[in-house]
Amino acid sequence: MHELSIALNILDVAAEEAERRSIGCVEAVHIKLGPLSGIVKSALLSAFDLAREHSALPEARLVVEDMPIVIYCKHCQAEQPVESIQELVCSVCRTPSNHVVGGREMEITALEITALEIADPEINA
Amino acid sequence: MNAPTRLVEVRTKILKQNDVLARELRERFRQDGVTVVSLVSSPGAGKTALLEDLLLRLRENYRVAALVGDLATDNDARRLARAEVPTKQITTGTVCHLEADMVADALQGWNTDELDFLFIENVGNLVCPATWDLGEALRLVLFSVTEGEDKPLKYPTIFNTADVAVITKMDLATAVEFDAAEAKRSLQSVRPGIETFDVSAKTGEGMAELVERLRSLRGLGDASNQQEAI
């Protein structure tokens, strides 16, 4: 299982980003995960719980935003969602497409911190 | 009462380190003029047998070499060494896939500019290798006729990351009542448009066509249609 390796990567990258911004305590790490990333969310959440204990971010929770698979459909000339990872066809006109524009995401999007930590909030949670 | 929290926006890829290294490797391979092809499949699909035959066929006209990943043993590297080309075993220990840094480490001491083809045999696993870019120009995914026609539907992610599919052990197709049309339907469903080769390393069936496909990569730079990871 490679989810532990992914969890360790998340903790490393998040700690690096926190340090760069002089953030002391990270409450949660927010990530985007697409079905084509090859990562199983439930396994990642368990792995993250194990991995964080001995990391620089022992308090951090992992918040996962599931992303849809989106393809570019030549027939519709538009980005369209697909219904199943097993069938990459446009959900509107059923045309197959291998032009994947969304669904491979494996990205840290935000660090959640206590509001008091930095005086100038960029985004309110 | 919990203290109120807020979000600090960060936009960083989780596998940033691997992605950066894979990009550097891909650029190095391009500059060195070496075509790098990786092979992924489940254990026992016939990666090593296929590779042995490919090396023998290609070494007539090209300078070829191979890296092979396994959790333990150097049996595969020793087997491939029979083709009398440079081979190196990457033993991953408990890691279920290859990562770009393992490839970079294994290549230390090798002059890749003296090669035409470099093959990278990933650890036998249809799940984990999907996630890591190794800097290859072309990724072959193999599945054998004994594994069932619906293999692509069961492991859609790895088939989706591959450039070319190779159905192996065709010499056993009749014995196991392999339904080739059904297998192709499964493949096209998870990876529309994927090019497919039906081969048997044992009888040589389909091998000439696959070799021709690999030869076509030479001189064309990065012929991959693999999409950049988002």
Coordinates of C-alpha atoms in Angstrom, one line a residue:
Chain A
M1 CA 0.0 0.0 0.0
H2 CA 1.4 3.3 -1.0
E3 CA -0.9 5.5 1.0
L4 CA 1.5 5.7 3.9
S5 CA 4.1 7.0 1.5
I6 CA 1.6 9.6 0.3
A7 CA 0.7 10.6 3.9
L8 CA 4.4 11.1 4.7
N9 CA 4.7 13.3 1.6
I10 CA 1.7 15.4 2.6
L11 CA 3.1 15.9 6.1
D12 CA 6.6 16.9 4.7
V13 CA 5.2 19.3 2.2
A14 CA 2.7 20.8 4.6
A15 CA 5.4 21.3 7.3
E16 CA 7.6 23.0 4.8
E17 CA 4.8 25.3 3.7
A18 CA 3.9 26.1 7.3
E19 CA 7.5 26.9 8.1
R20 CA 7.8 29.2 5.2
R21 CA 4.8 31.1 6.4
S22 CA 6.0 31.0 10.1
I23 CA 2.9 29.1 11.1
G24 CA 3.3 27.4 14.4
C25 CA 0.4 25.0 14.7
V26 CA -1.5 23.5 11.8
E27 CA -5.0 22.3 12.7
A28 CA -5.6 20.6 9.4
V29 CA -4.2 20.0 6.0
H30 CA -6.7 20.4 3.1
I31 CA -6.1 18.4 0.0
K32 CA -7.8 17.7 -3.3
L33 CA -7.9 14.1 -4.5
G34 CA -9.0 12.9 -7.9
P35 CA -10.1 9.3 -8.5
L36 CA -7.4 8.9 -11.2
S37 CA -4.6 9.7 -8.6
G38 CA -4.6 6.1 -7.7
I39 CA -4.9 6.9 -4.0
V40 CA -7.6 5.4 -1.8
K41 CA -9.1 8.0 0.5
S42 CA -10.0 5.7 3.4
A43 CA -6.5 4.2 3.4
L44 CA -4.9 7.6 3.2
L45 CA -6.9 8.9 6.2
S46 CA -5.8 5.9 8.3
A47 CA -2.2 6.2 7.1
F48 CA -2.2 9.9 7.9
D49 CA -3.4 9.3 11.5
L50 CA -0.4 6.9 12.0
A51 CA 2.1 9.1 10.2
R52 CA 1.3 12.4 11.9
E53 CA 2.1 11.3 15.4
H54 CA 5.9 11.4 14.8
S55 CA 5.8 14.2 12.4
A56 CA 6.3 18.0 12.6
L57 CA 2.5 18.3 12.5
P58 CA 1.2 16.0 15.2
E59 CA -2.1 17.9 15.7
A60 CA -3.0 18.1 12.0
R61 CA -6.2 16.5 10.7
L62 CA -6.5 15.6 7.0
V63 CA -9.4 17.1 5.1
V64 CA -10.0 15.6 1.7
E65 CA -12.0 17.2 -1.1
D66 CA -13.0 14.6 -3.6
M67 CA -12.7 15.8 -7.2
P68 CA -14.7 14.5 -10.1
I69 CA -13.3 13.0 -13.3
V70 CA -13.8 15.6 -16.1
I71 CA -13.0 15.0 -19.7
Y72 CA -13.0 17.3 -22.7
C73 CA -15.7 16.1 -25.1
K74 CA -14.9 16.8 -28.8
H75 CA -18.5 16.3 -29.7
C76 CA -19.9 18.7 -27.2
Q77 CA -16.8 20.9 -27.5
A78 CA -16.9 21.3 -23.7
E79 CA -15.5 19.9 -20.5
Q80 CA -18.0 17.3 -19.2
P81 CA -18.1 15.0 -16.2
V82 CA -17.9 11.3 -16.5
E83 CA -20.1 9.0 -14.5
S84 CA -17.7 6.1 -13.9
I85 CA -13.9 5.6 -13.7
Q86 CA -14.5 2.4 -15.6
E87 CA -16.0 4.2 -18.6
L88 CA -14.5 7.4 -19.8
V89 CA -17.4 8.7 -21.9
C90 CA -19.1 12.1 -21.9
S91 CA -22.0 11.9 -19.5
V92 CA -24.1 14.0 -21.9
C93 CA -23.5 12.5 -25.3
R94 CA -21.7 9.3 -24.5
T95 CA -18.7 10.0 -26.7
P96 CA -15.5 8.4 -25.4
S97 CA -12.6 10.7 -24.6
N98 CA -9.2 10.2 -23.3
H99 CA -8.6 13.9 -22.8
V100 CA -8.7 14.0 -19.0
V101 CA -8.9 17.5 -17.7
G102 CA -9.8 16.7 -14.1
G103 CA -9.5 13.7 -11.8
R104 CA -5.8 13.3 -11.3
E105 CA -5.5 15.8 -8.5
M106 CA -3.1 15.1 -5.7
E107 CA -2.6 18.5 -4.3
I108 CA -2.4 20.4 -1.0
T109 CA -4.8 23.3 -1.2
A110 CA -4.7 24.9 2.2
L111 CA -3.5 24.8 5.8
E112 CA -6.1 25.3 8.5
I113 CA -4.8 27.3 11.4
T114 CA -6.2 29.0 14.5
A115 CA -7.6 32.4 13.5
L116 CA -5.4 34.2 16.1
E117 CA -2.1 32.9 14.7
I118 CA -1.7 35.5 11.9
A119 CA -3.3 38.9 12.1
D120 CA -4.1 39.2 8.5
P121 CA -6.4 36.3 7.4
E122 CA -6.5 35.7 3.6
I123 CA -9.5 33.4 3.6
N124 CA -12.0 32.8 6.4
A125 CA -12.9 29.3 7.2
Chain B
M1 CA -15.0 25.8 22.8
N2 CA -12.8 25.4 19.8
A3 CA -10.9 28.4 18.7
P4 CA -12.1 29.7 15.3
T5 CA -9.9 28.7 12.4
R6 CA -9.1 30.0 9.0
L7 CA -7.5 28.7 5.9
V8 CA -4.2 29.7 4.4
E9 CA -4.1 28.9 0.8
V10 CA -1.3 26.7 -0.4
R11 CA -1.2 25.2 -3.8
T12 CA 1.4 22.4 -3.9
K13 CA 1.4 19.0 -5.4
I14 CA 1.7 16.3 -2.9
L15 CA 4.4 14.5 -4.9
K16 CA 6.2 17.7 -5.8
Q17 CA 9.6 16.1 -5.1
N18 CA 9.0 13.1 -7.3
D19 CA 7.4 15.2 -10.1
V20 CA 10.4 17.6 -10.2
L21 CA 12.8 14.8 -10.3
A22 CA 10.9 12.9 -13.0
R23 CA 10.8 16.1 -15.1
E24 CA 14.6 16.4 -14.7
L25 CA 15.1 12.8 -15.7
R26 CA 12.8 13.2 -18.7
E27 CA 14.9 16.2 -19.8
R28 CA 18.1 14.3 -19.3
F29 CA 16.9 11.3 -21.3
R30 CA 15.8 13.6 -24.1
Q31 CA 19.2 15.3 -24.2
D32 CA 21.0 12.0 -24.0
G33 CA 18.9 10.7 -26.9
V34 CA 17.8 7.6 -24.9
T35 CA 14.2 6.4 -25.3
V36 CA 12.9 5.3 -21.9
V37 CA 10.1 2.8 -21.7
S38 CA 8.5 1.5 -18.5
L39 CA 6.6 -1.7 -18.0
V40 CA 3.8 -2.2 -15.4
S41 CA 1.6 -5.2 -14.7
S42 CA 0.5 -7.5 -12.0
P43 CA 3.0 -10.0 -10.7
G44 CA 3.4 -12.9 -13.1
A45 CA 1.9 -11.2 -16.2
G46 CA 5.1 -11.8 -18.0
K47 CA 7.1 -8.5 -17.8
T48 CA 10.4 -10.2 -17.5
A49 CA 9.8 -12.7 -20.3
L50 CA 8.6 -9.9 -22.6
L51 CA 11.5 -7.7 -21.7
E52 CA 14.0 -10.5 -22.3
D53 CA 12.6 -11.0 -25.8
L54 CA 12.5 -7.2 -26.5
L55 CA 16.1 -6.8 -25.4
L56 CA 17.2 -9.7 -27.6
R57 CA 15.4 -8.3 -30.6
L58 CA 16.4 -4.7 -30.1
R59 CA 20.1 -5.3 -29.3
E60 CA 20.7 -6.2 -32.9
N61 CA 20.4 -2.6 -33.9
Y62 CA 20.4 -0.6 -30.7
R63 CA 22.3 -0.1 -27.5
V64 CA 19.8 -1.3 -24.9
A65 CA 19.7 -1.6 -21.1
A66 CA 17.2 -2.4 -18.4
L67 CA 16.4 -1.5 -14.8
V68 CA 14.2 -4.0 -12.9
G69 CA 12.3 -3.3 -9.7
D70 CA 11.4 -5.9 -7.2
L71 CA 10.8 -6.0 -3.5
A72 CA 13.5 -8.6 -3.1
T73 CA 15.9 -10.9 -5.0
D74 CA 17.9 -10.1 -8.1
N75 CA 16.5 -13.0 -10.1
D76 CA 15.0 -10.8 -12.7
A77 CA 18.2 -8.9 -13.4
R78 CA 20.1 -12.2 -13.6
R79 CA 17.5 -13.5 -16.0
L80 CA 17.7 -10.4 -18.2
A81 CA 21.5 -10.5 -18.1
R82 CA 21.3 -13.6 -20.3
A83 CA 20.3 -11.2 -23.1
E84 CA 23.9 -9.8 -22.6
V85 CA 22.9 -6.2 -22.1
P86 CA 23.5 -4.0 -19.1
T87 CA 20.9 -4.6 -16.4
K88 CA 20.5 -3.5 -12.8
Q89 CA 18.1 -4.7 -10.1
I90 CA 16.4 -2.1 -8.0
T91 CA 15.4 -3.8 -4.7
T92 CA 12.7 -1.7 -3.1
G93 CA 12.5 -3.6 0.2
T94 CA 9.0 -3.0 1.4
V95 CA 8.1 -0.4 -1.2
C96 CA 5.4 -1.5 -3.6
H97 CA 6.4 0.7 -6.6
L98 CA 9.4 2.5 -8.1
E99 CA 9.8 6.2 -7.5
A100 CA 11.9 8.7 -9.6
D101 CA 14.7 8.9 -7.1
M102 CA 15.2 5.1 -7.2
V103 CA 15.6 5.4 -10.9
A104 CA 18.0 8.3 -10.6
D105 CA 20.1 6.3 -8.0
A106 CA 20.1 3.2 -10.1
L107 CA 21.5 5.2 -13.0
Q108 CA 24.5 6.4 -11.1
G109 CA 27.6 5.3 -13.0
W110 CA 25.7 4.7 -16.2
N111 CA 26.3 6.8 -19.2
T112 CA 22.7 7.1 -20.5
D113 CA 24.0 9.0 -23.5
E114 CA 25.6 5.8 -24.7
L115 CA 22.1 4.1 -24.8
D116 CA 19.3 4.1 -27.4
F117 CA 16.7 2.3 -25.3
L118 CA 16.4 2.0 -21.5
F119 CA 13.6 -0.2 -20.1
I120 CA 12.3 0.2 -16.6
E121 CA 10.4 -2.8 -15.2
N122 CA 8.3 -1.7 -12.3
V123 CA 7.4 -3.8 -9.3
G124 CA 4.6 -6.2 -10.2
N125 CA 1.6 -4.3 -9.0
L126 CA -1.4 -2.9 -10.7
V127 CA -2.2 -0.3 -8.1
C128 CA 0.7 1.7 -6.7
P129 CA 3.0 2.4 -9.7
A130 CA 0.2 4.4 -11.3
T131 CA 0.9 7.4 -9.0
W132 CA 4.6 7.9 -9.6
D133 CA 6.1 9.4 -12.8
L134 CA 9.5 7.9 -13.5
G135 CA 10.4 10.2 -16.4
E136 CA 9.7 7.6 -19.0
A137 CA 8.7 8.5 -22.5
L138 CA 6.3 5.6 -22.9
R139 CA 4.5 3.4 -20.3
L140 CA 3.4 -0.1 -21.3
V141 CA 0.8 -1.8 -19.2
L142 CA 0.8 -5.6 -19.6
F143 CA -1.9 -8.1 -18.7
S144 CA -1.9 -11.8 -19.6
V145 CA -4.7 -13.8 -21.1
T146 CA -4.8 -15.9 -17.9
E147 CA -5.8 -12.9 -15.8
G148 CA -9.3 -12.3 -17.2
E149 CA -10.7 -9.9 -19.7
D150 CA -12.0 -7.5 -17.1
K151 CA -8.6 -6.7 -15.6
P152 CA -8.7 -3.1 -17.0
L153 CA -12.1 -2.5 -15.4
K154 CA -10.7 -3.7 -12.0
Y155 CA -7.6 -1.5 -12.2
P156 CA -8.8 1.5 -14.2
T157 CA -6.2 4.0 -12.9
I158 CA -3.1 2.2 -14.0
F159 CA -4.6 1.5 -17.4
N160 CA -5.5 5.1 -17.7
T161 CA -1.9 6.2 -17.0
A162 CA -0.5 3.9 -19.6
D163 CA 0.3 4.8 -23.2
V164 CA 0.2 1.3 -24.7
A165 CA -1.4 -1.9 -23.6
V166 CA 0.2 -5.3 -24.2
I167 CA -1.8 -8.5 -23.9
T168 CA 0.7 -11.3 -23.1
K169 CA 0.8 -15.1 -23.2
M170 CA -1.3 -15.2 -26.3
D171 CA -0.1 -18.8 -26.8
L172 CA -2.4 -19.7 -23.9
A173 CA -5.4 -17.8 -25.2
T174 CA -7.3 -20.8 -26.6
A175 CA -6.6 -23.0 -23.6
V176 CA -8.1 -20.4 -21.2
E177 CA -10.9 -19.4 -23.6
F178 CA -9.7 -15.8 -23.6
D179 CA -12.2 -13.5 -25.2
A180 CA -10.0 -10.9 -27.0
A181 CA -12.9 -8.7 -28.1
E182 CA -14.2 -8.5 -24.5
A183 CA -10.7 -7.6 -23.3
K184 CA -10.4 -4.8 -25.9
R185 CA -13.8 -3.5 -24.9
S186 CA -12.6 -3.3 -21.2
L187 CA -9.4 -1.5 -22.3
Q188 CA -11.2 1.0 -24.5
S189 CA -13.7 1.7 -21.8
V190 CA -11.1 2.8 -19.2
R191 CA -8.7 4.3 -21.7
P192 CA -10.4 5.3 -24.9
G193 CA -8.1 5.1 -27.9
I194 CA -5.3 3.1 -26.3
E195 CA -3.1 1.2 -28.7
T196 CA -3.0 -2.5 -28.0
F197 CA -0.6 -5.3 -29.0
D198 CA -1.4 -9.0 -28.6
V199 CA 1.9 -10.9 -28.1
S200 CA 3.5 -14.1 -27.0
A201 CA 7.1 -13.9 -25.9
K202 CA 7.1 -17.7 -26.1
T203 CA 6.1 -18.1 -29.7
G204 CA 7.1 -14.7 -30.9
E205 CA 3.5 -13.8 -32.0
G206 CA 3.0 -10.0 -32.2
M207 CA 6.6 -9.3 -31.1
A208 CA 7.7 -7.8 -34.4
E209 CA 4.9 -5.3 -34.3
L210 CA 5.6 -4.3 -30.8
V211 CA 9.3 -3.9 -31.6
E212 CA 8.4 -1.8 -34.7
R213 CA 6.2 0.5 -32.4
L214 CA 9.2 1.0 -30.1
R215 CA 11.5 1.7 -33.0
S216 CA 9.1 4.4 -34.1
L217 CA 9.8 6.3 -30.9
R218 CA 13.5 6.8 -31.9
G219 CA 14.3 10.2 -33.3
L220 CA 10.8 11.5 -32.5
G221 CA 11.8 12.8 -29.1
D222 CA 9.2 12.2 -26.4
A223 CA 6.5 10.4 -28.3
S224 CA 4.4 9.9 -25.2
N225 CA 0.8 11.0 -25.2
Q226 CA 0.8 10.6 -21.5
Q227 CA -0.8 13.7 -20.0
E228 CA 1.0 15.8 -17.5
A229 CA -0.1 15.1 -14.0
I230 CA -2.4 17.8 -12.9

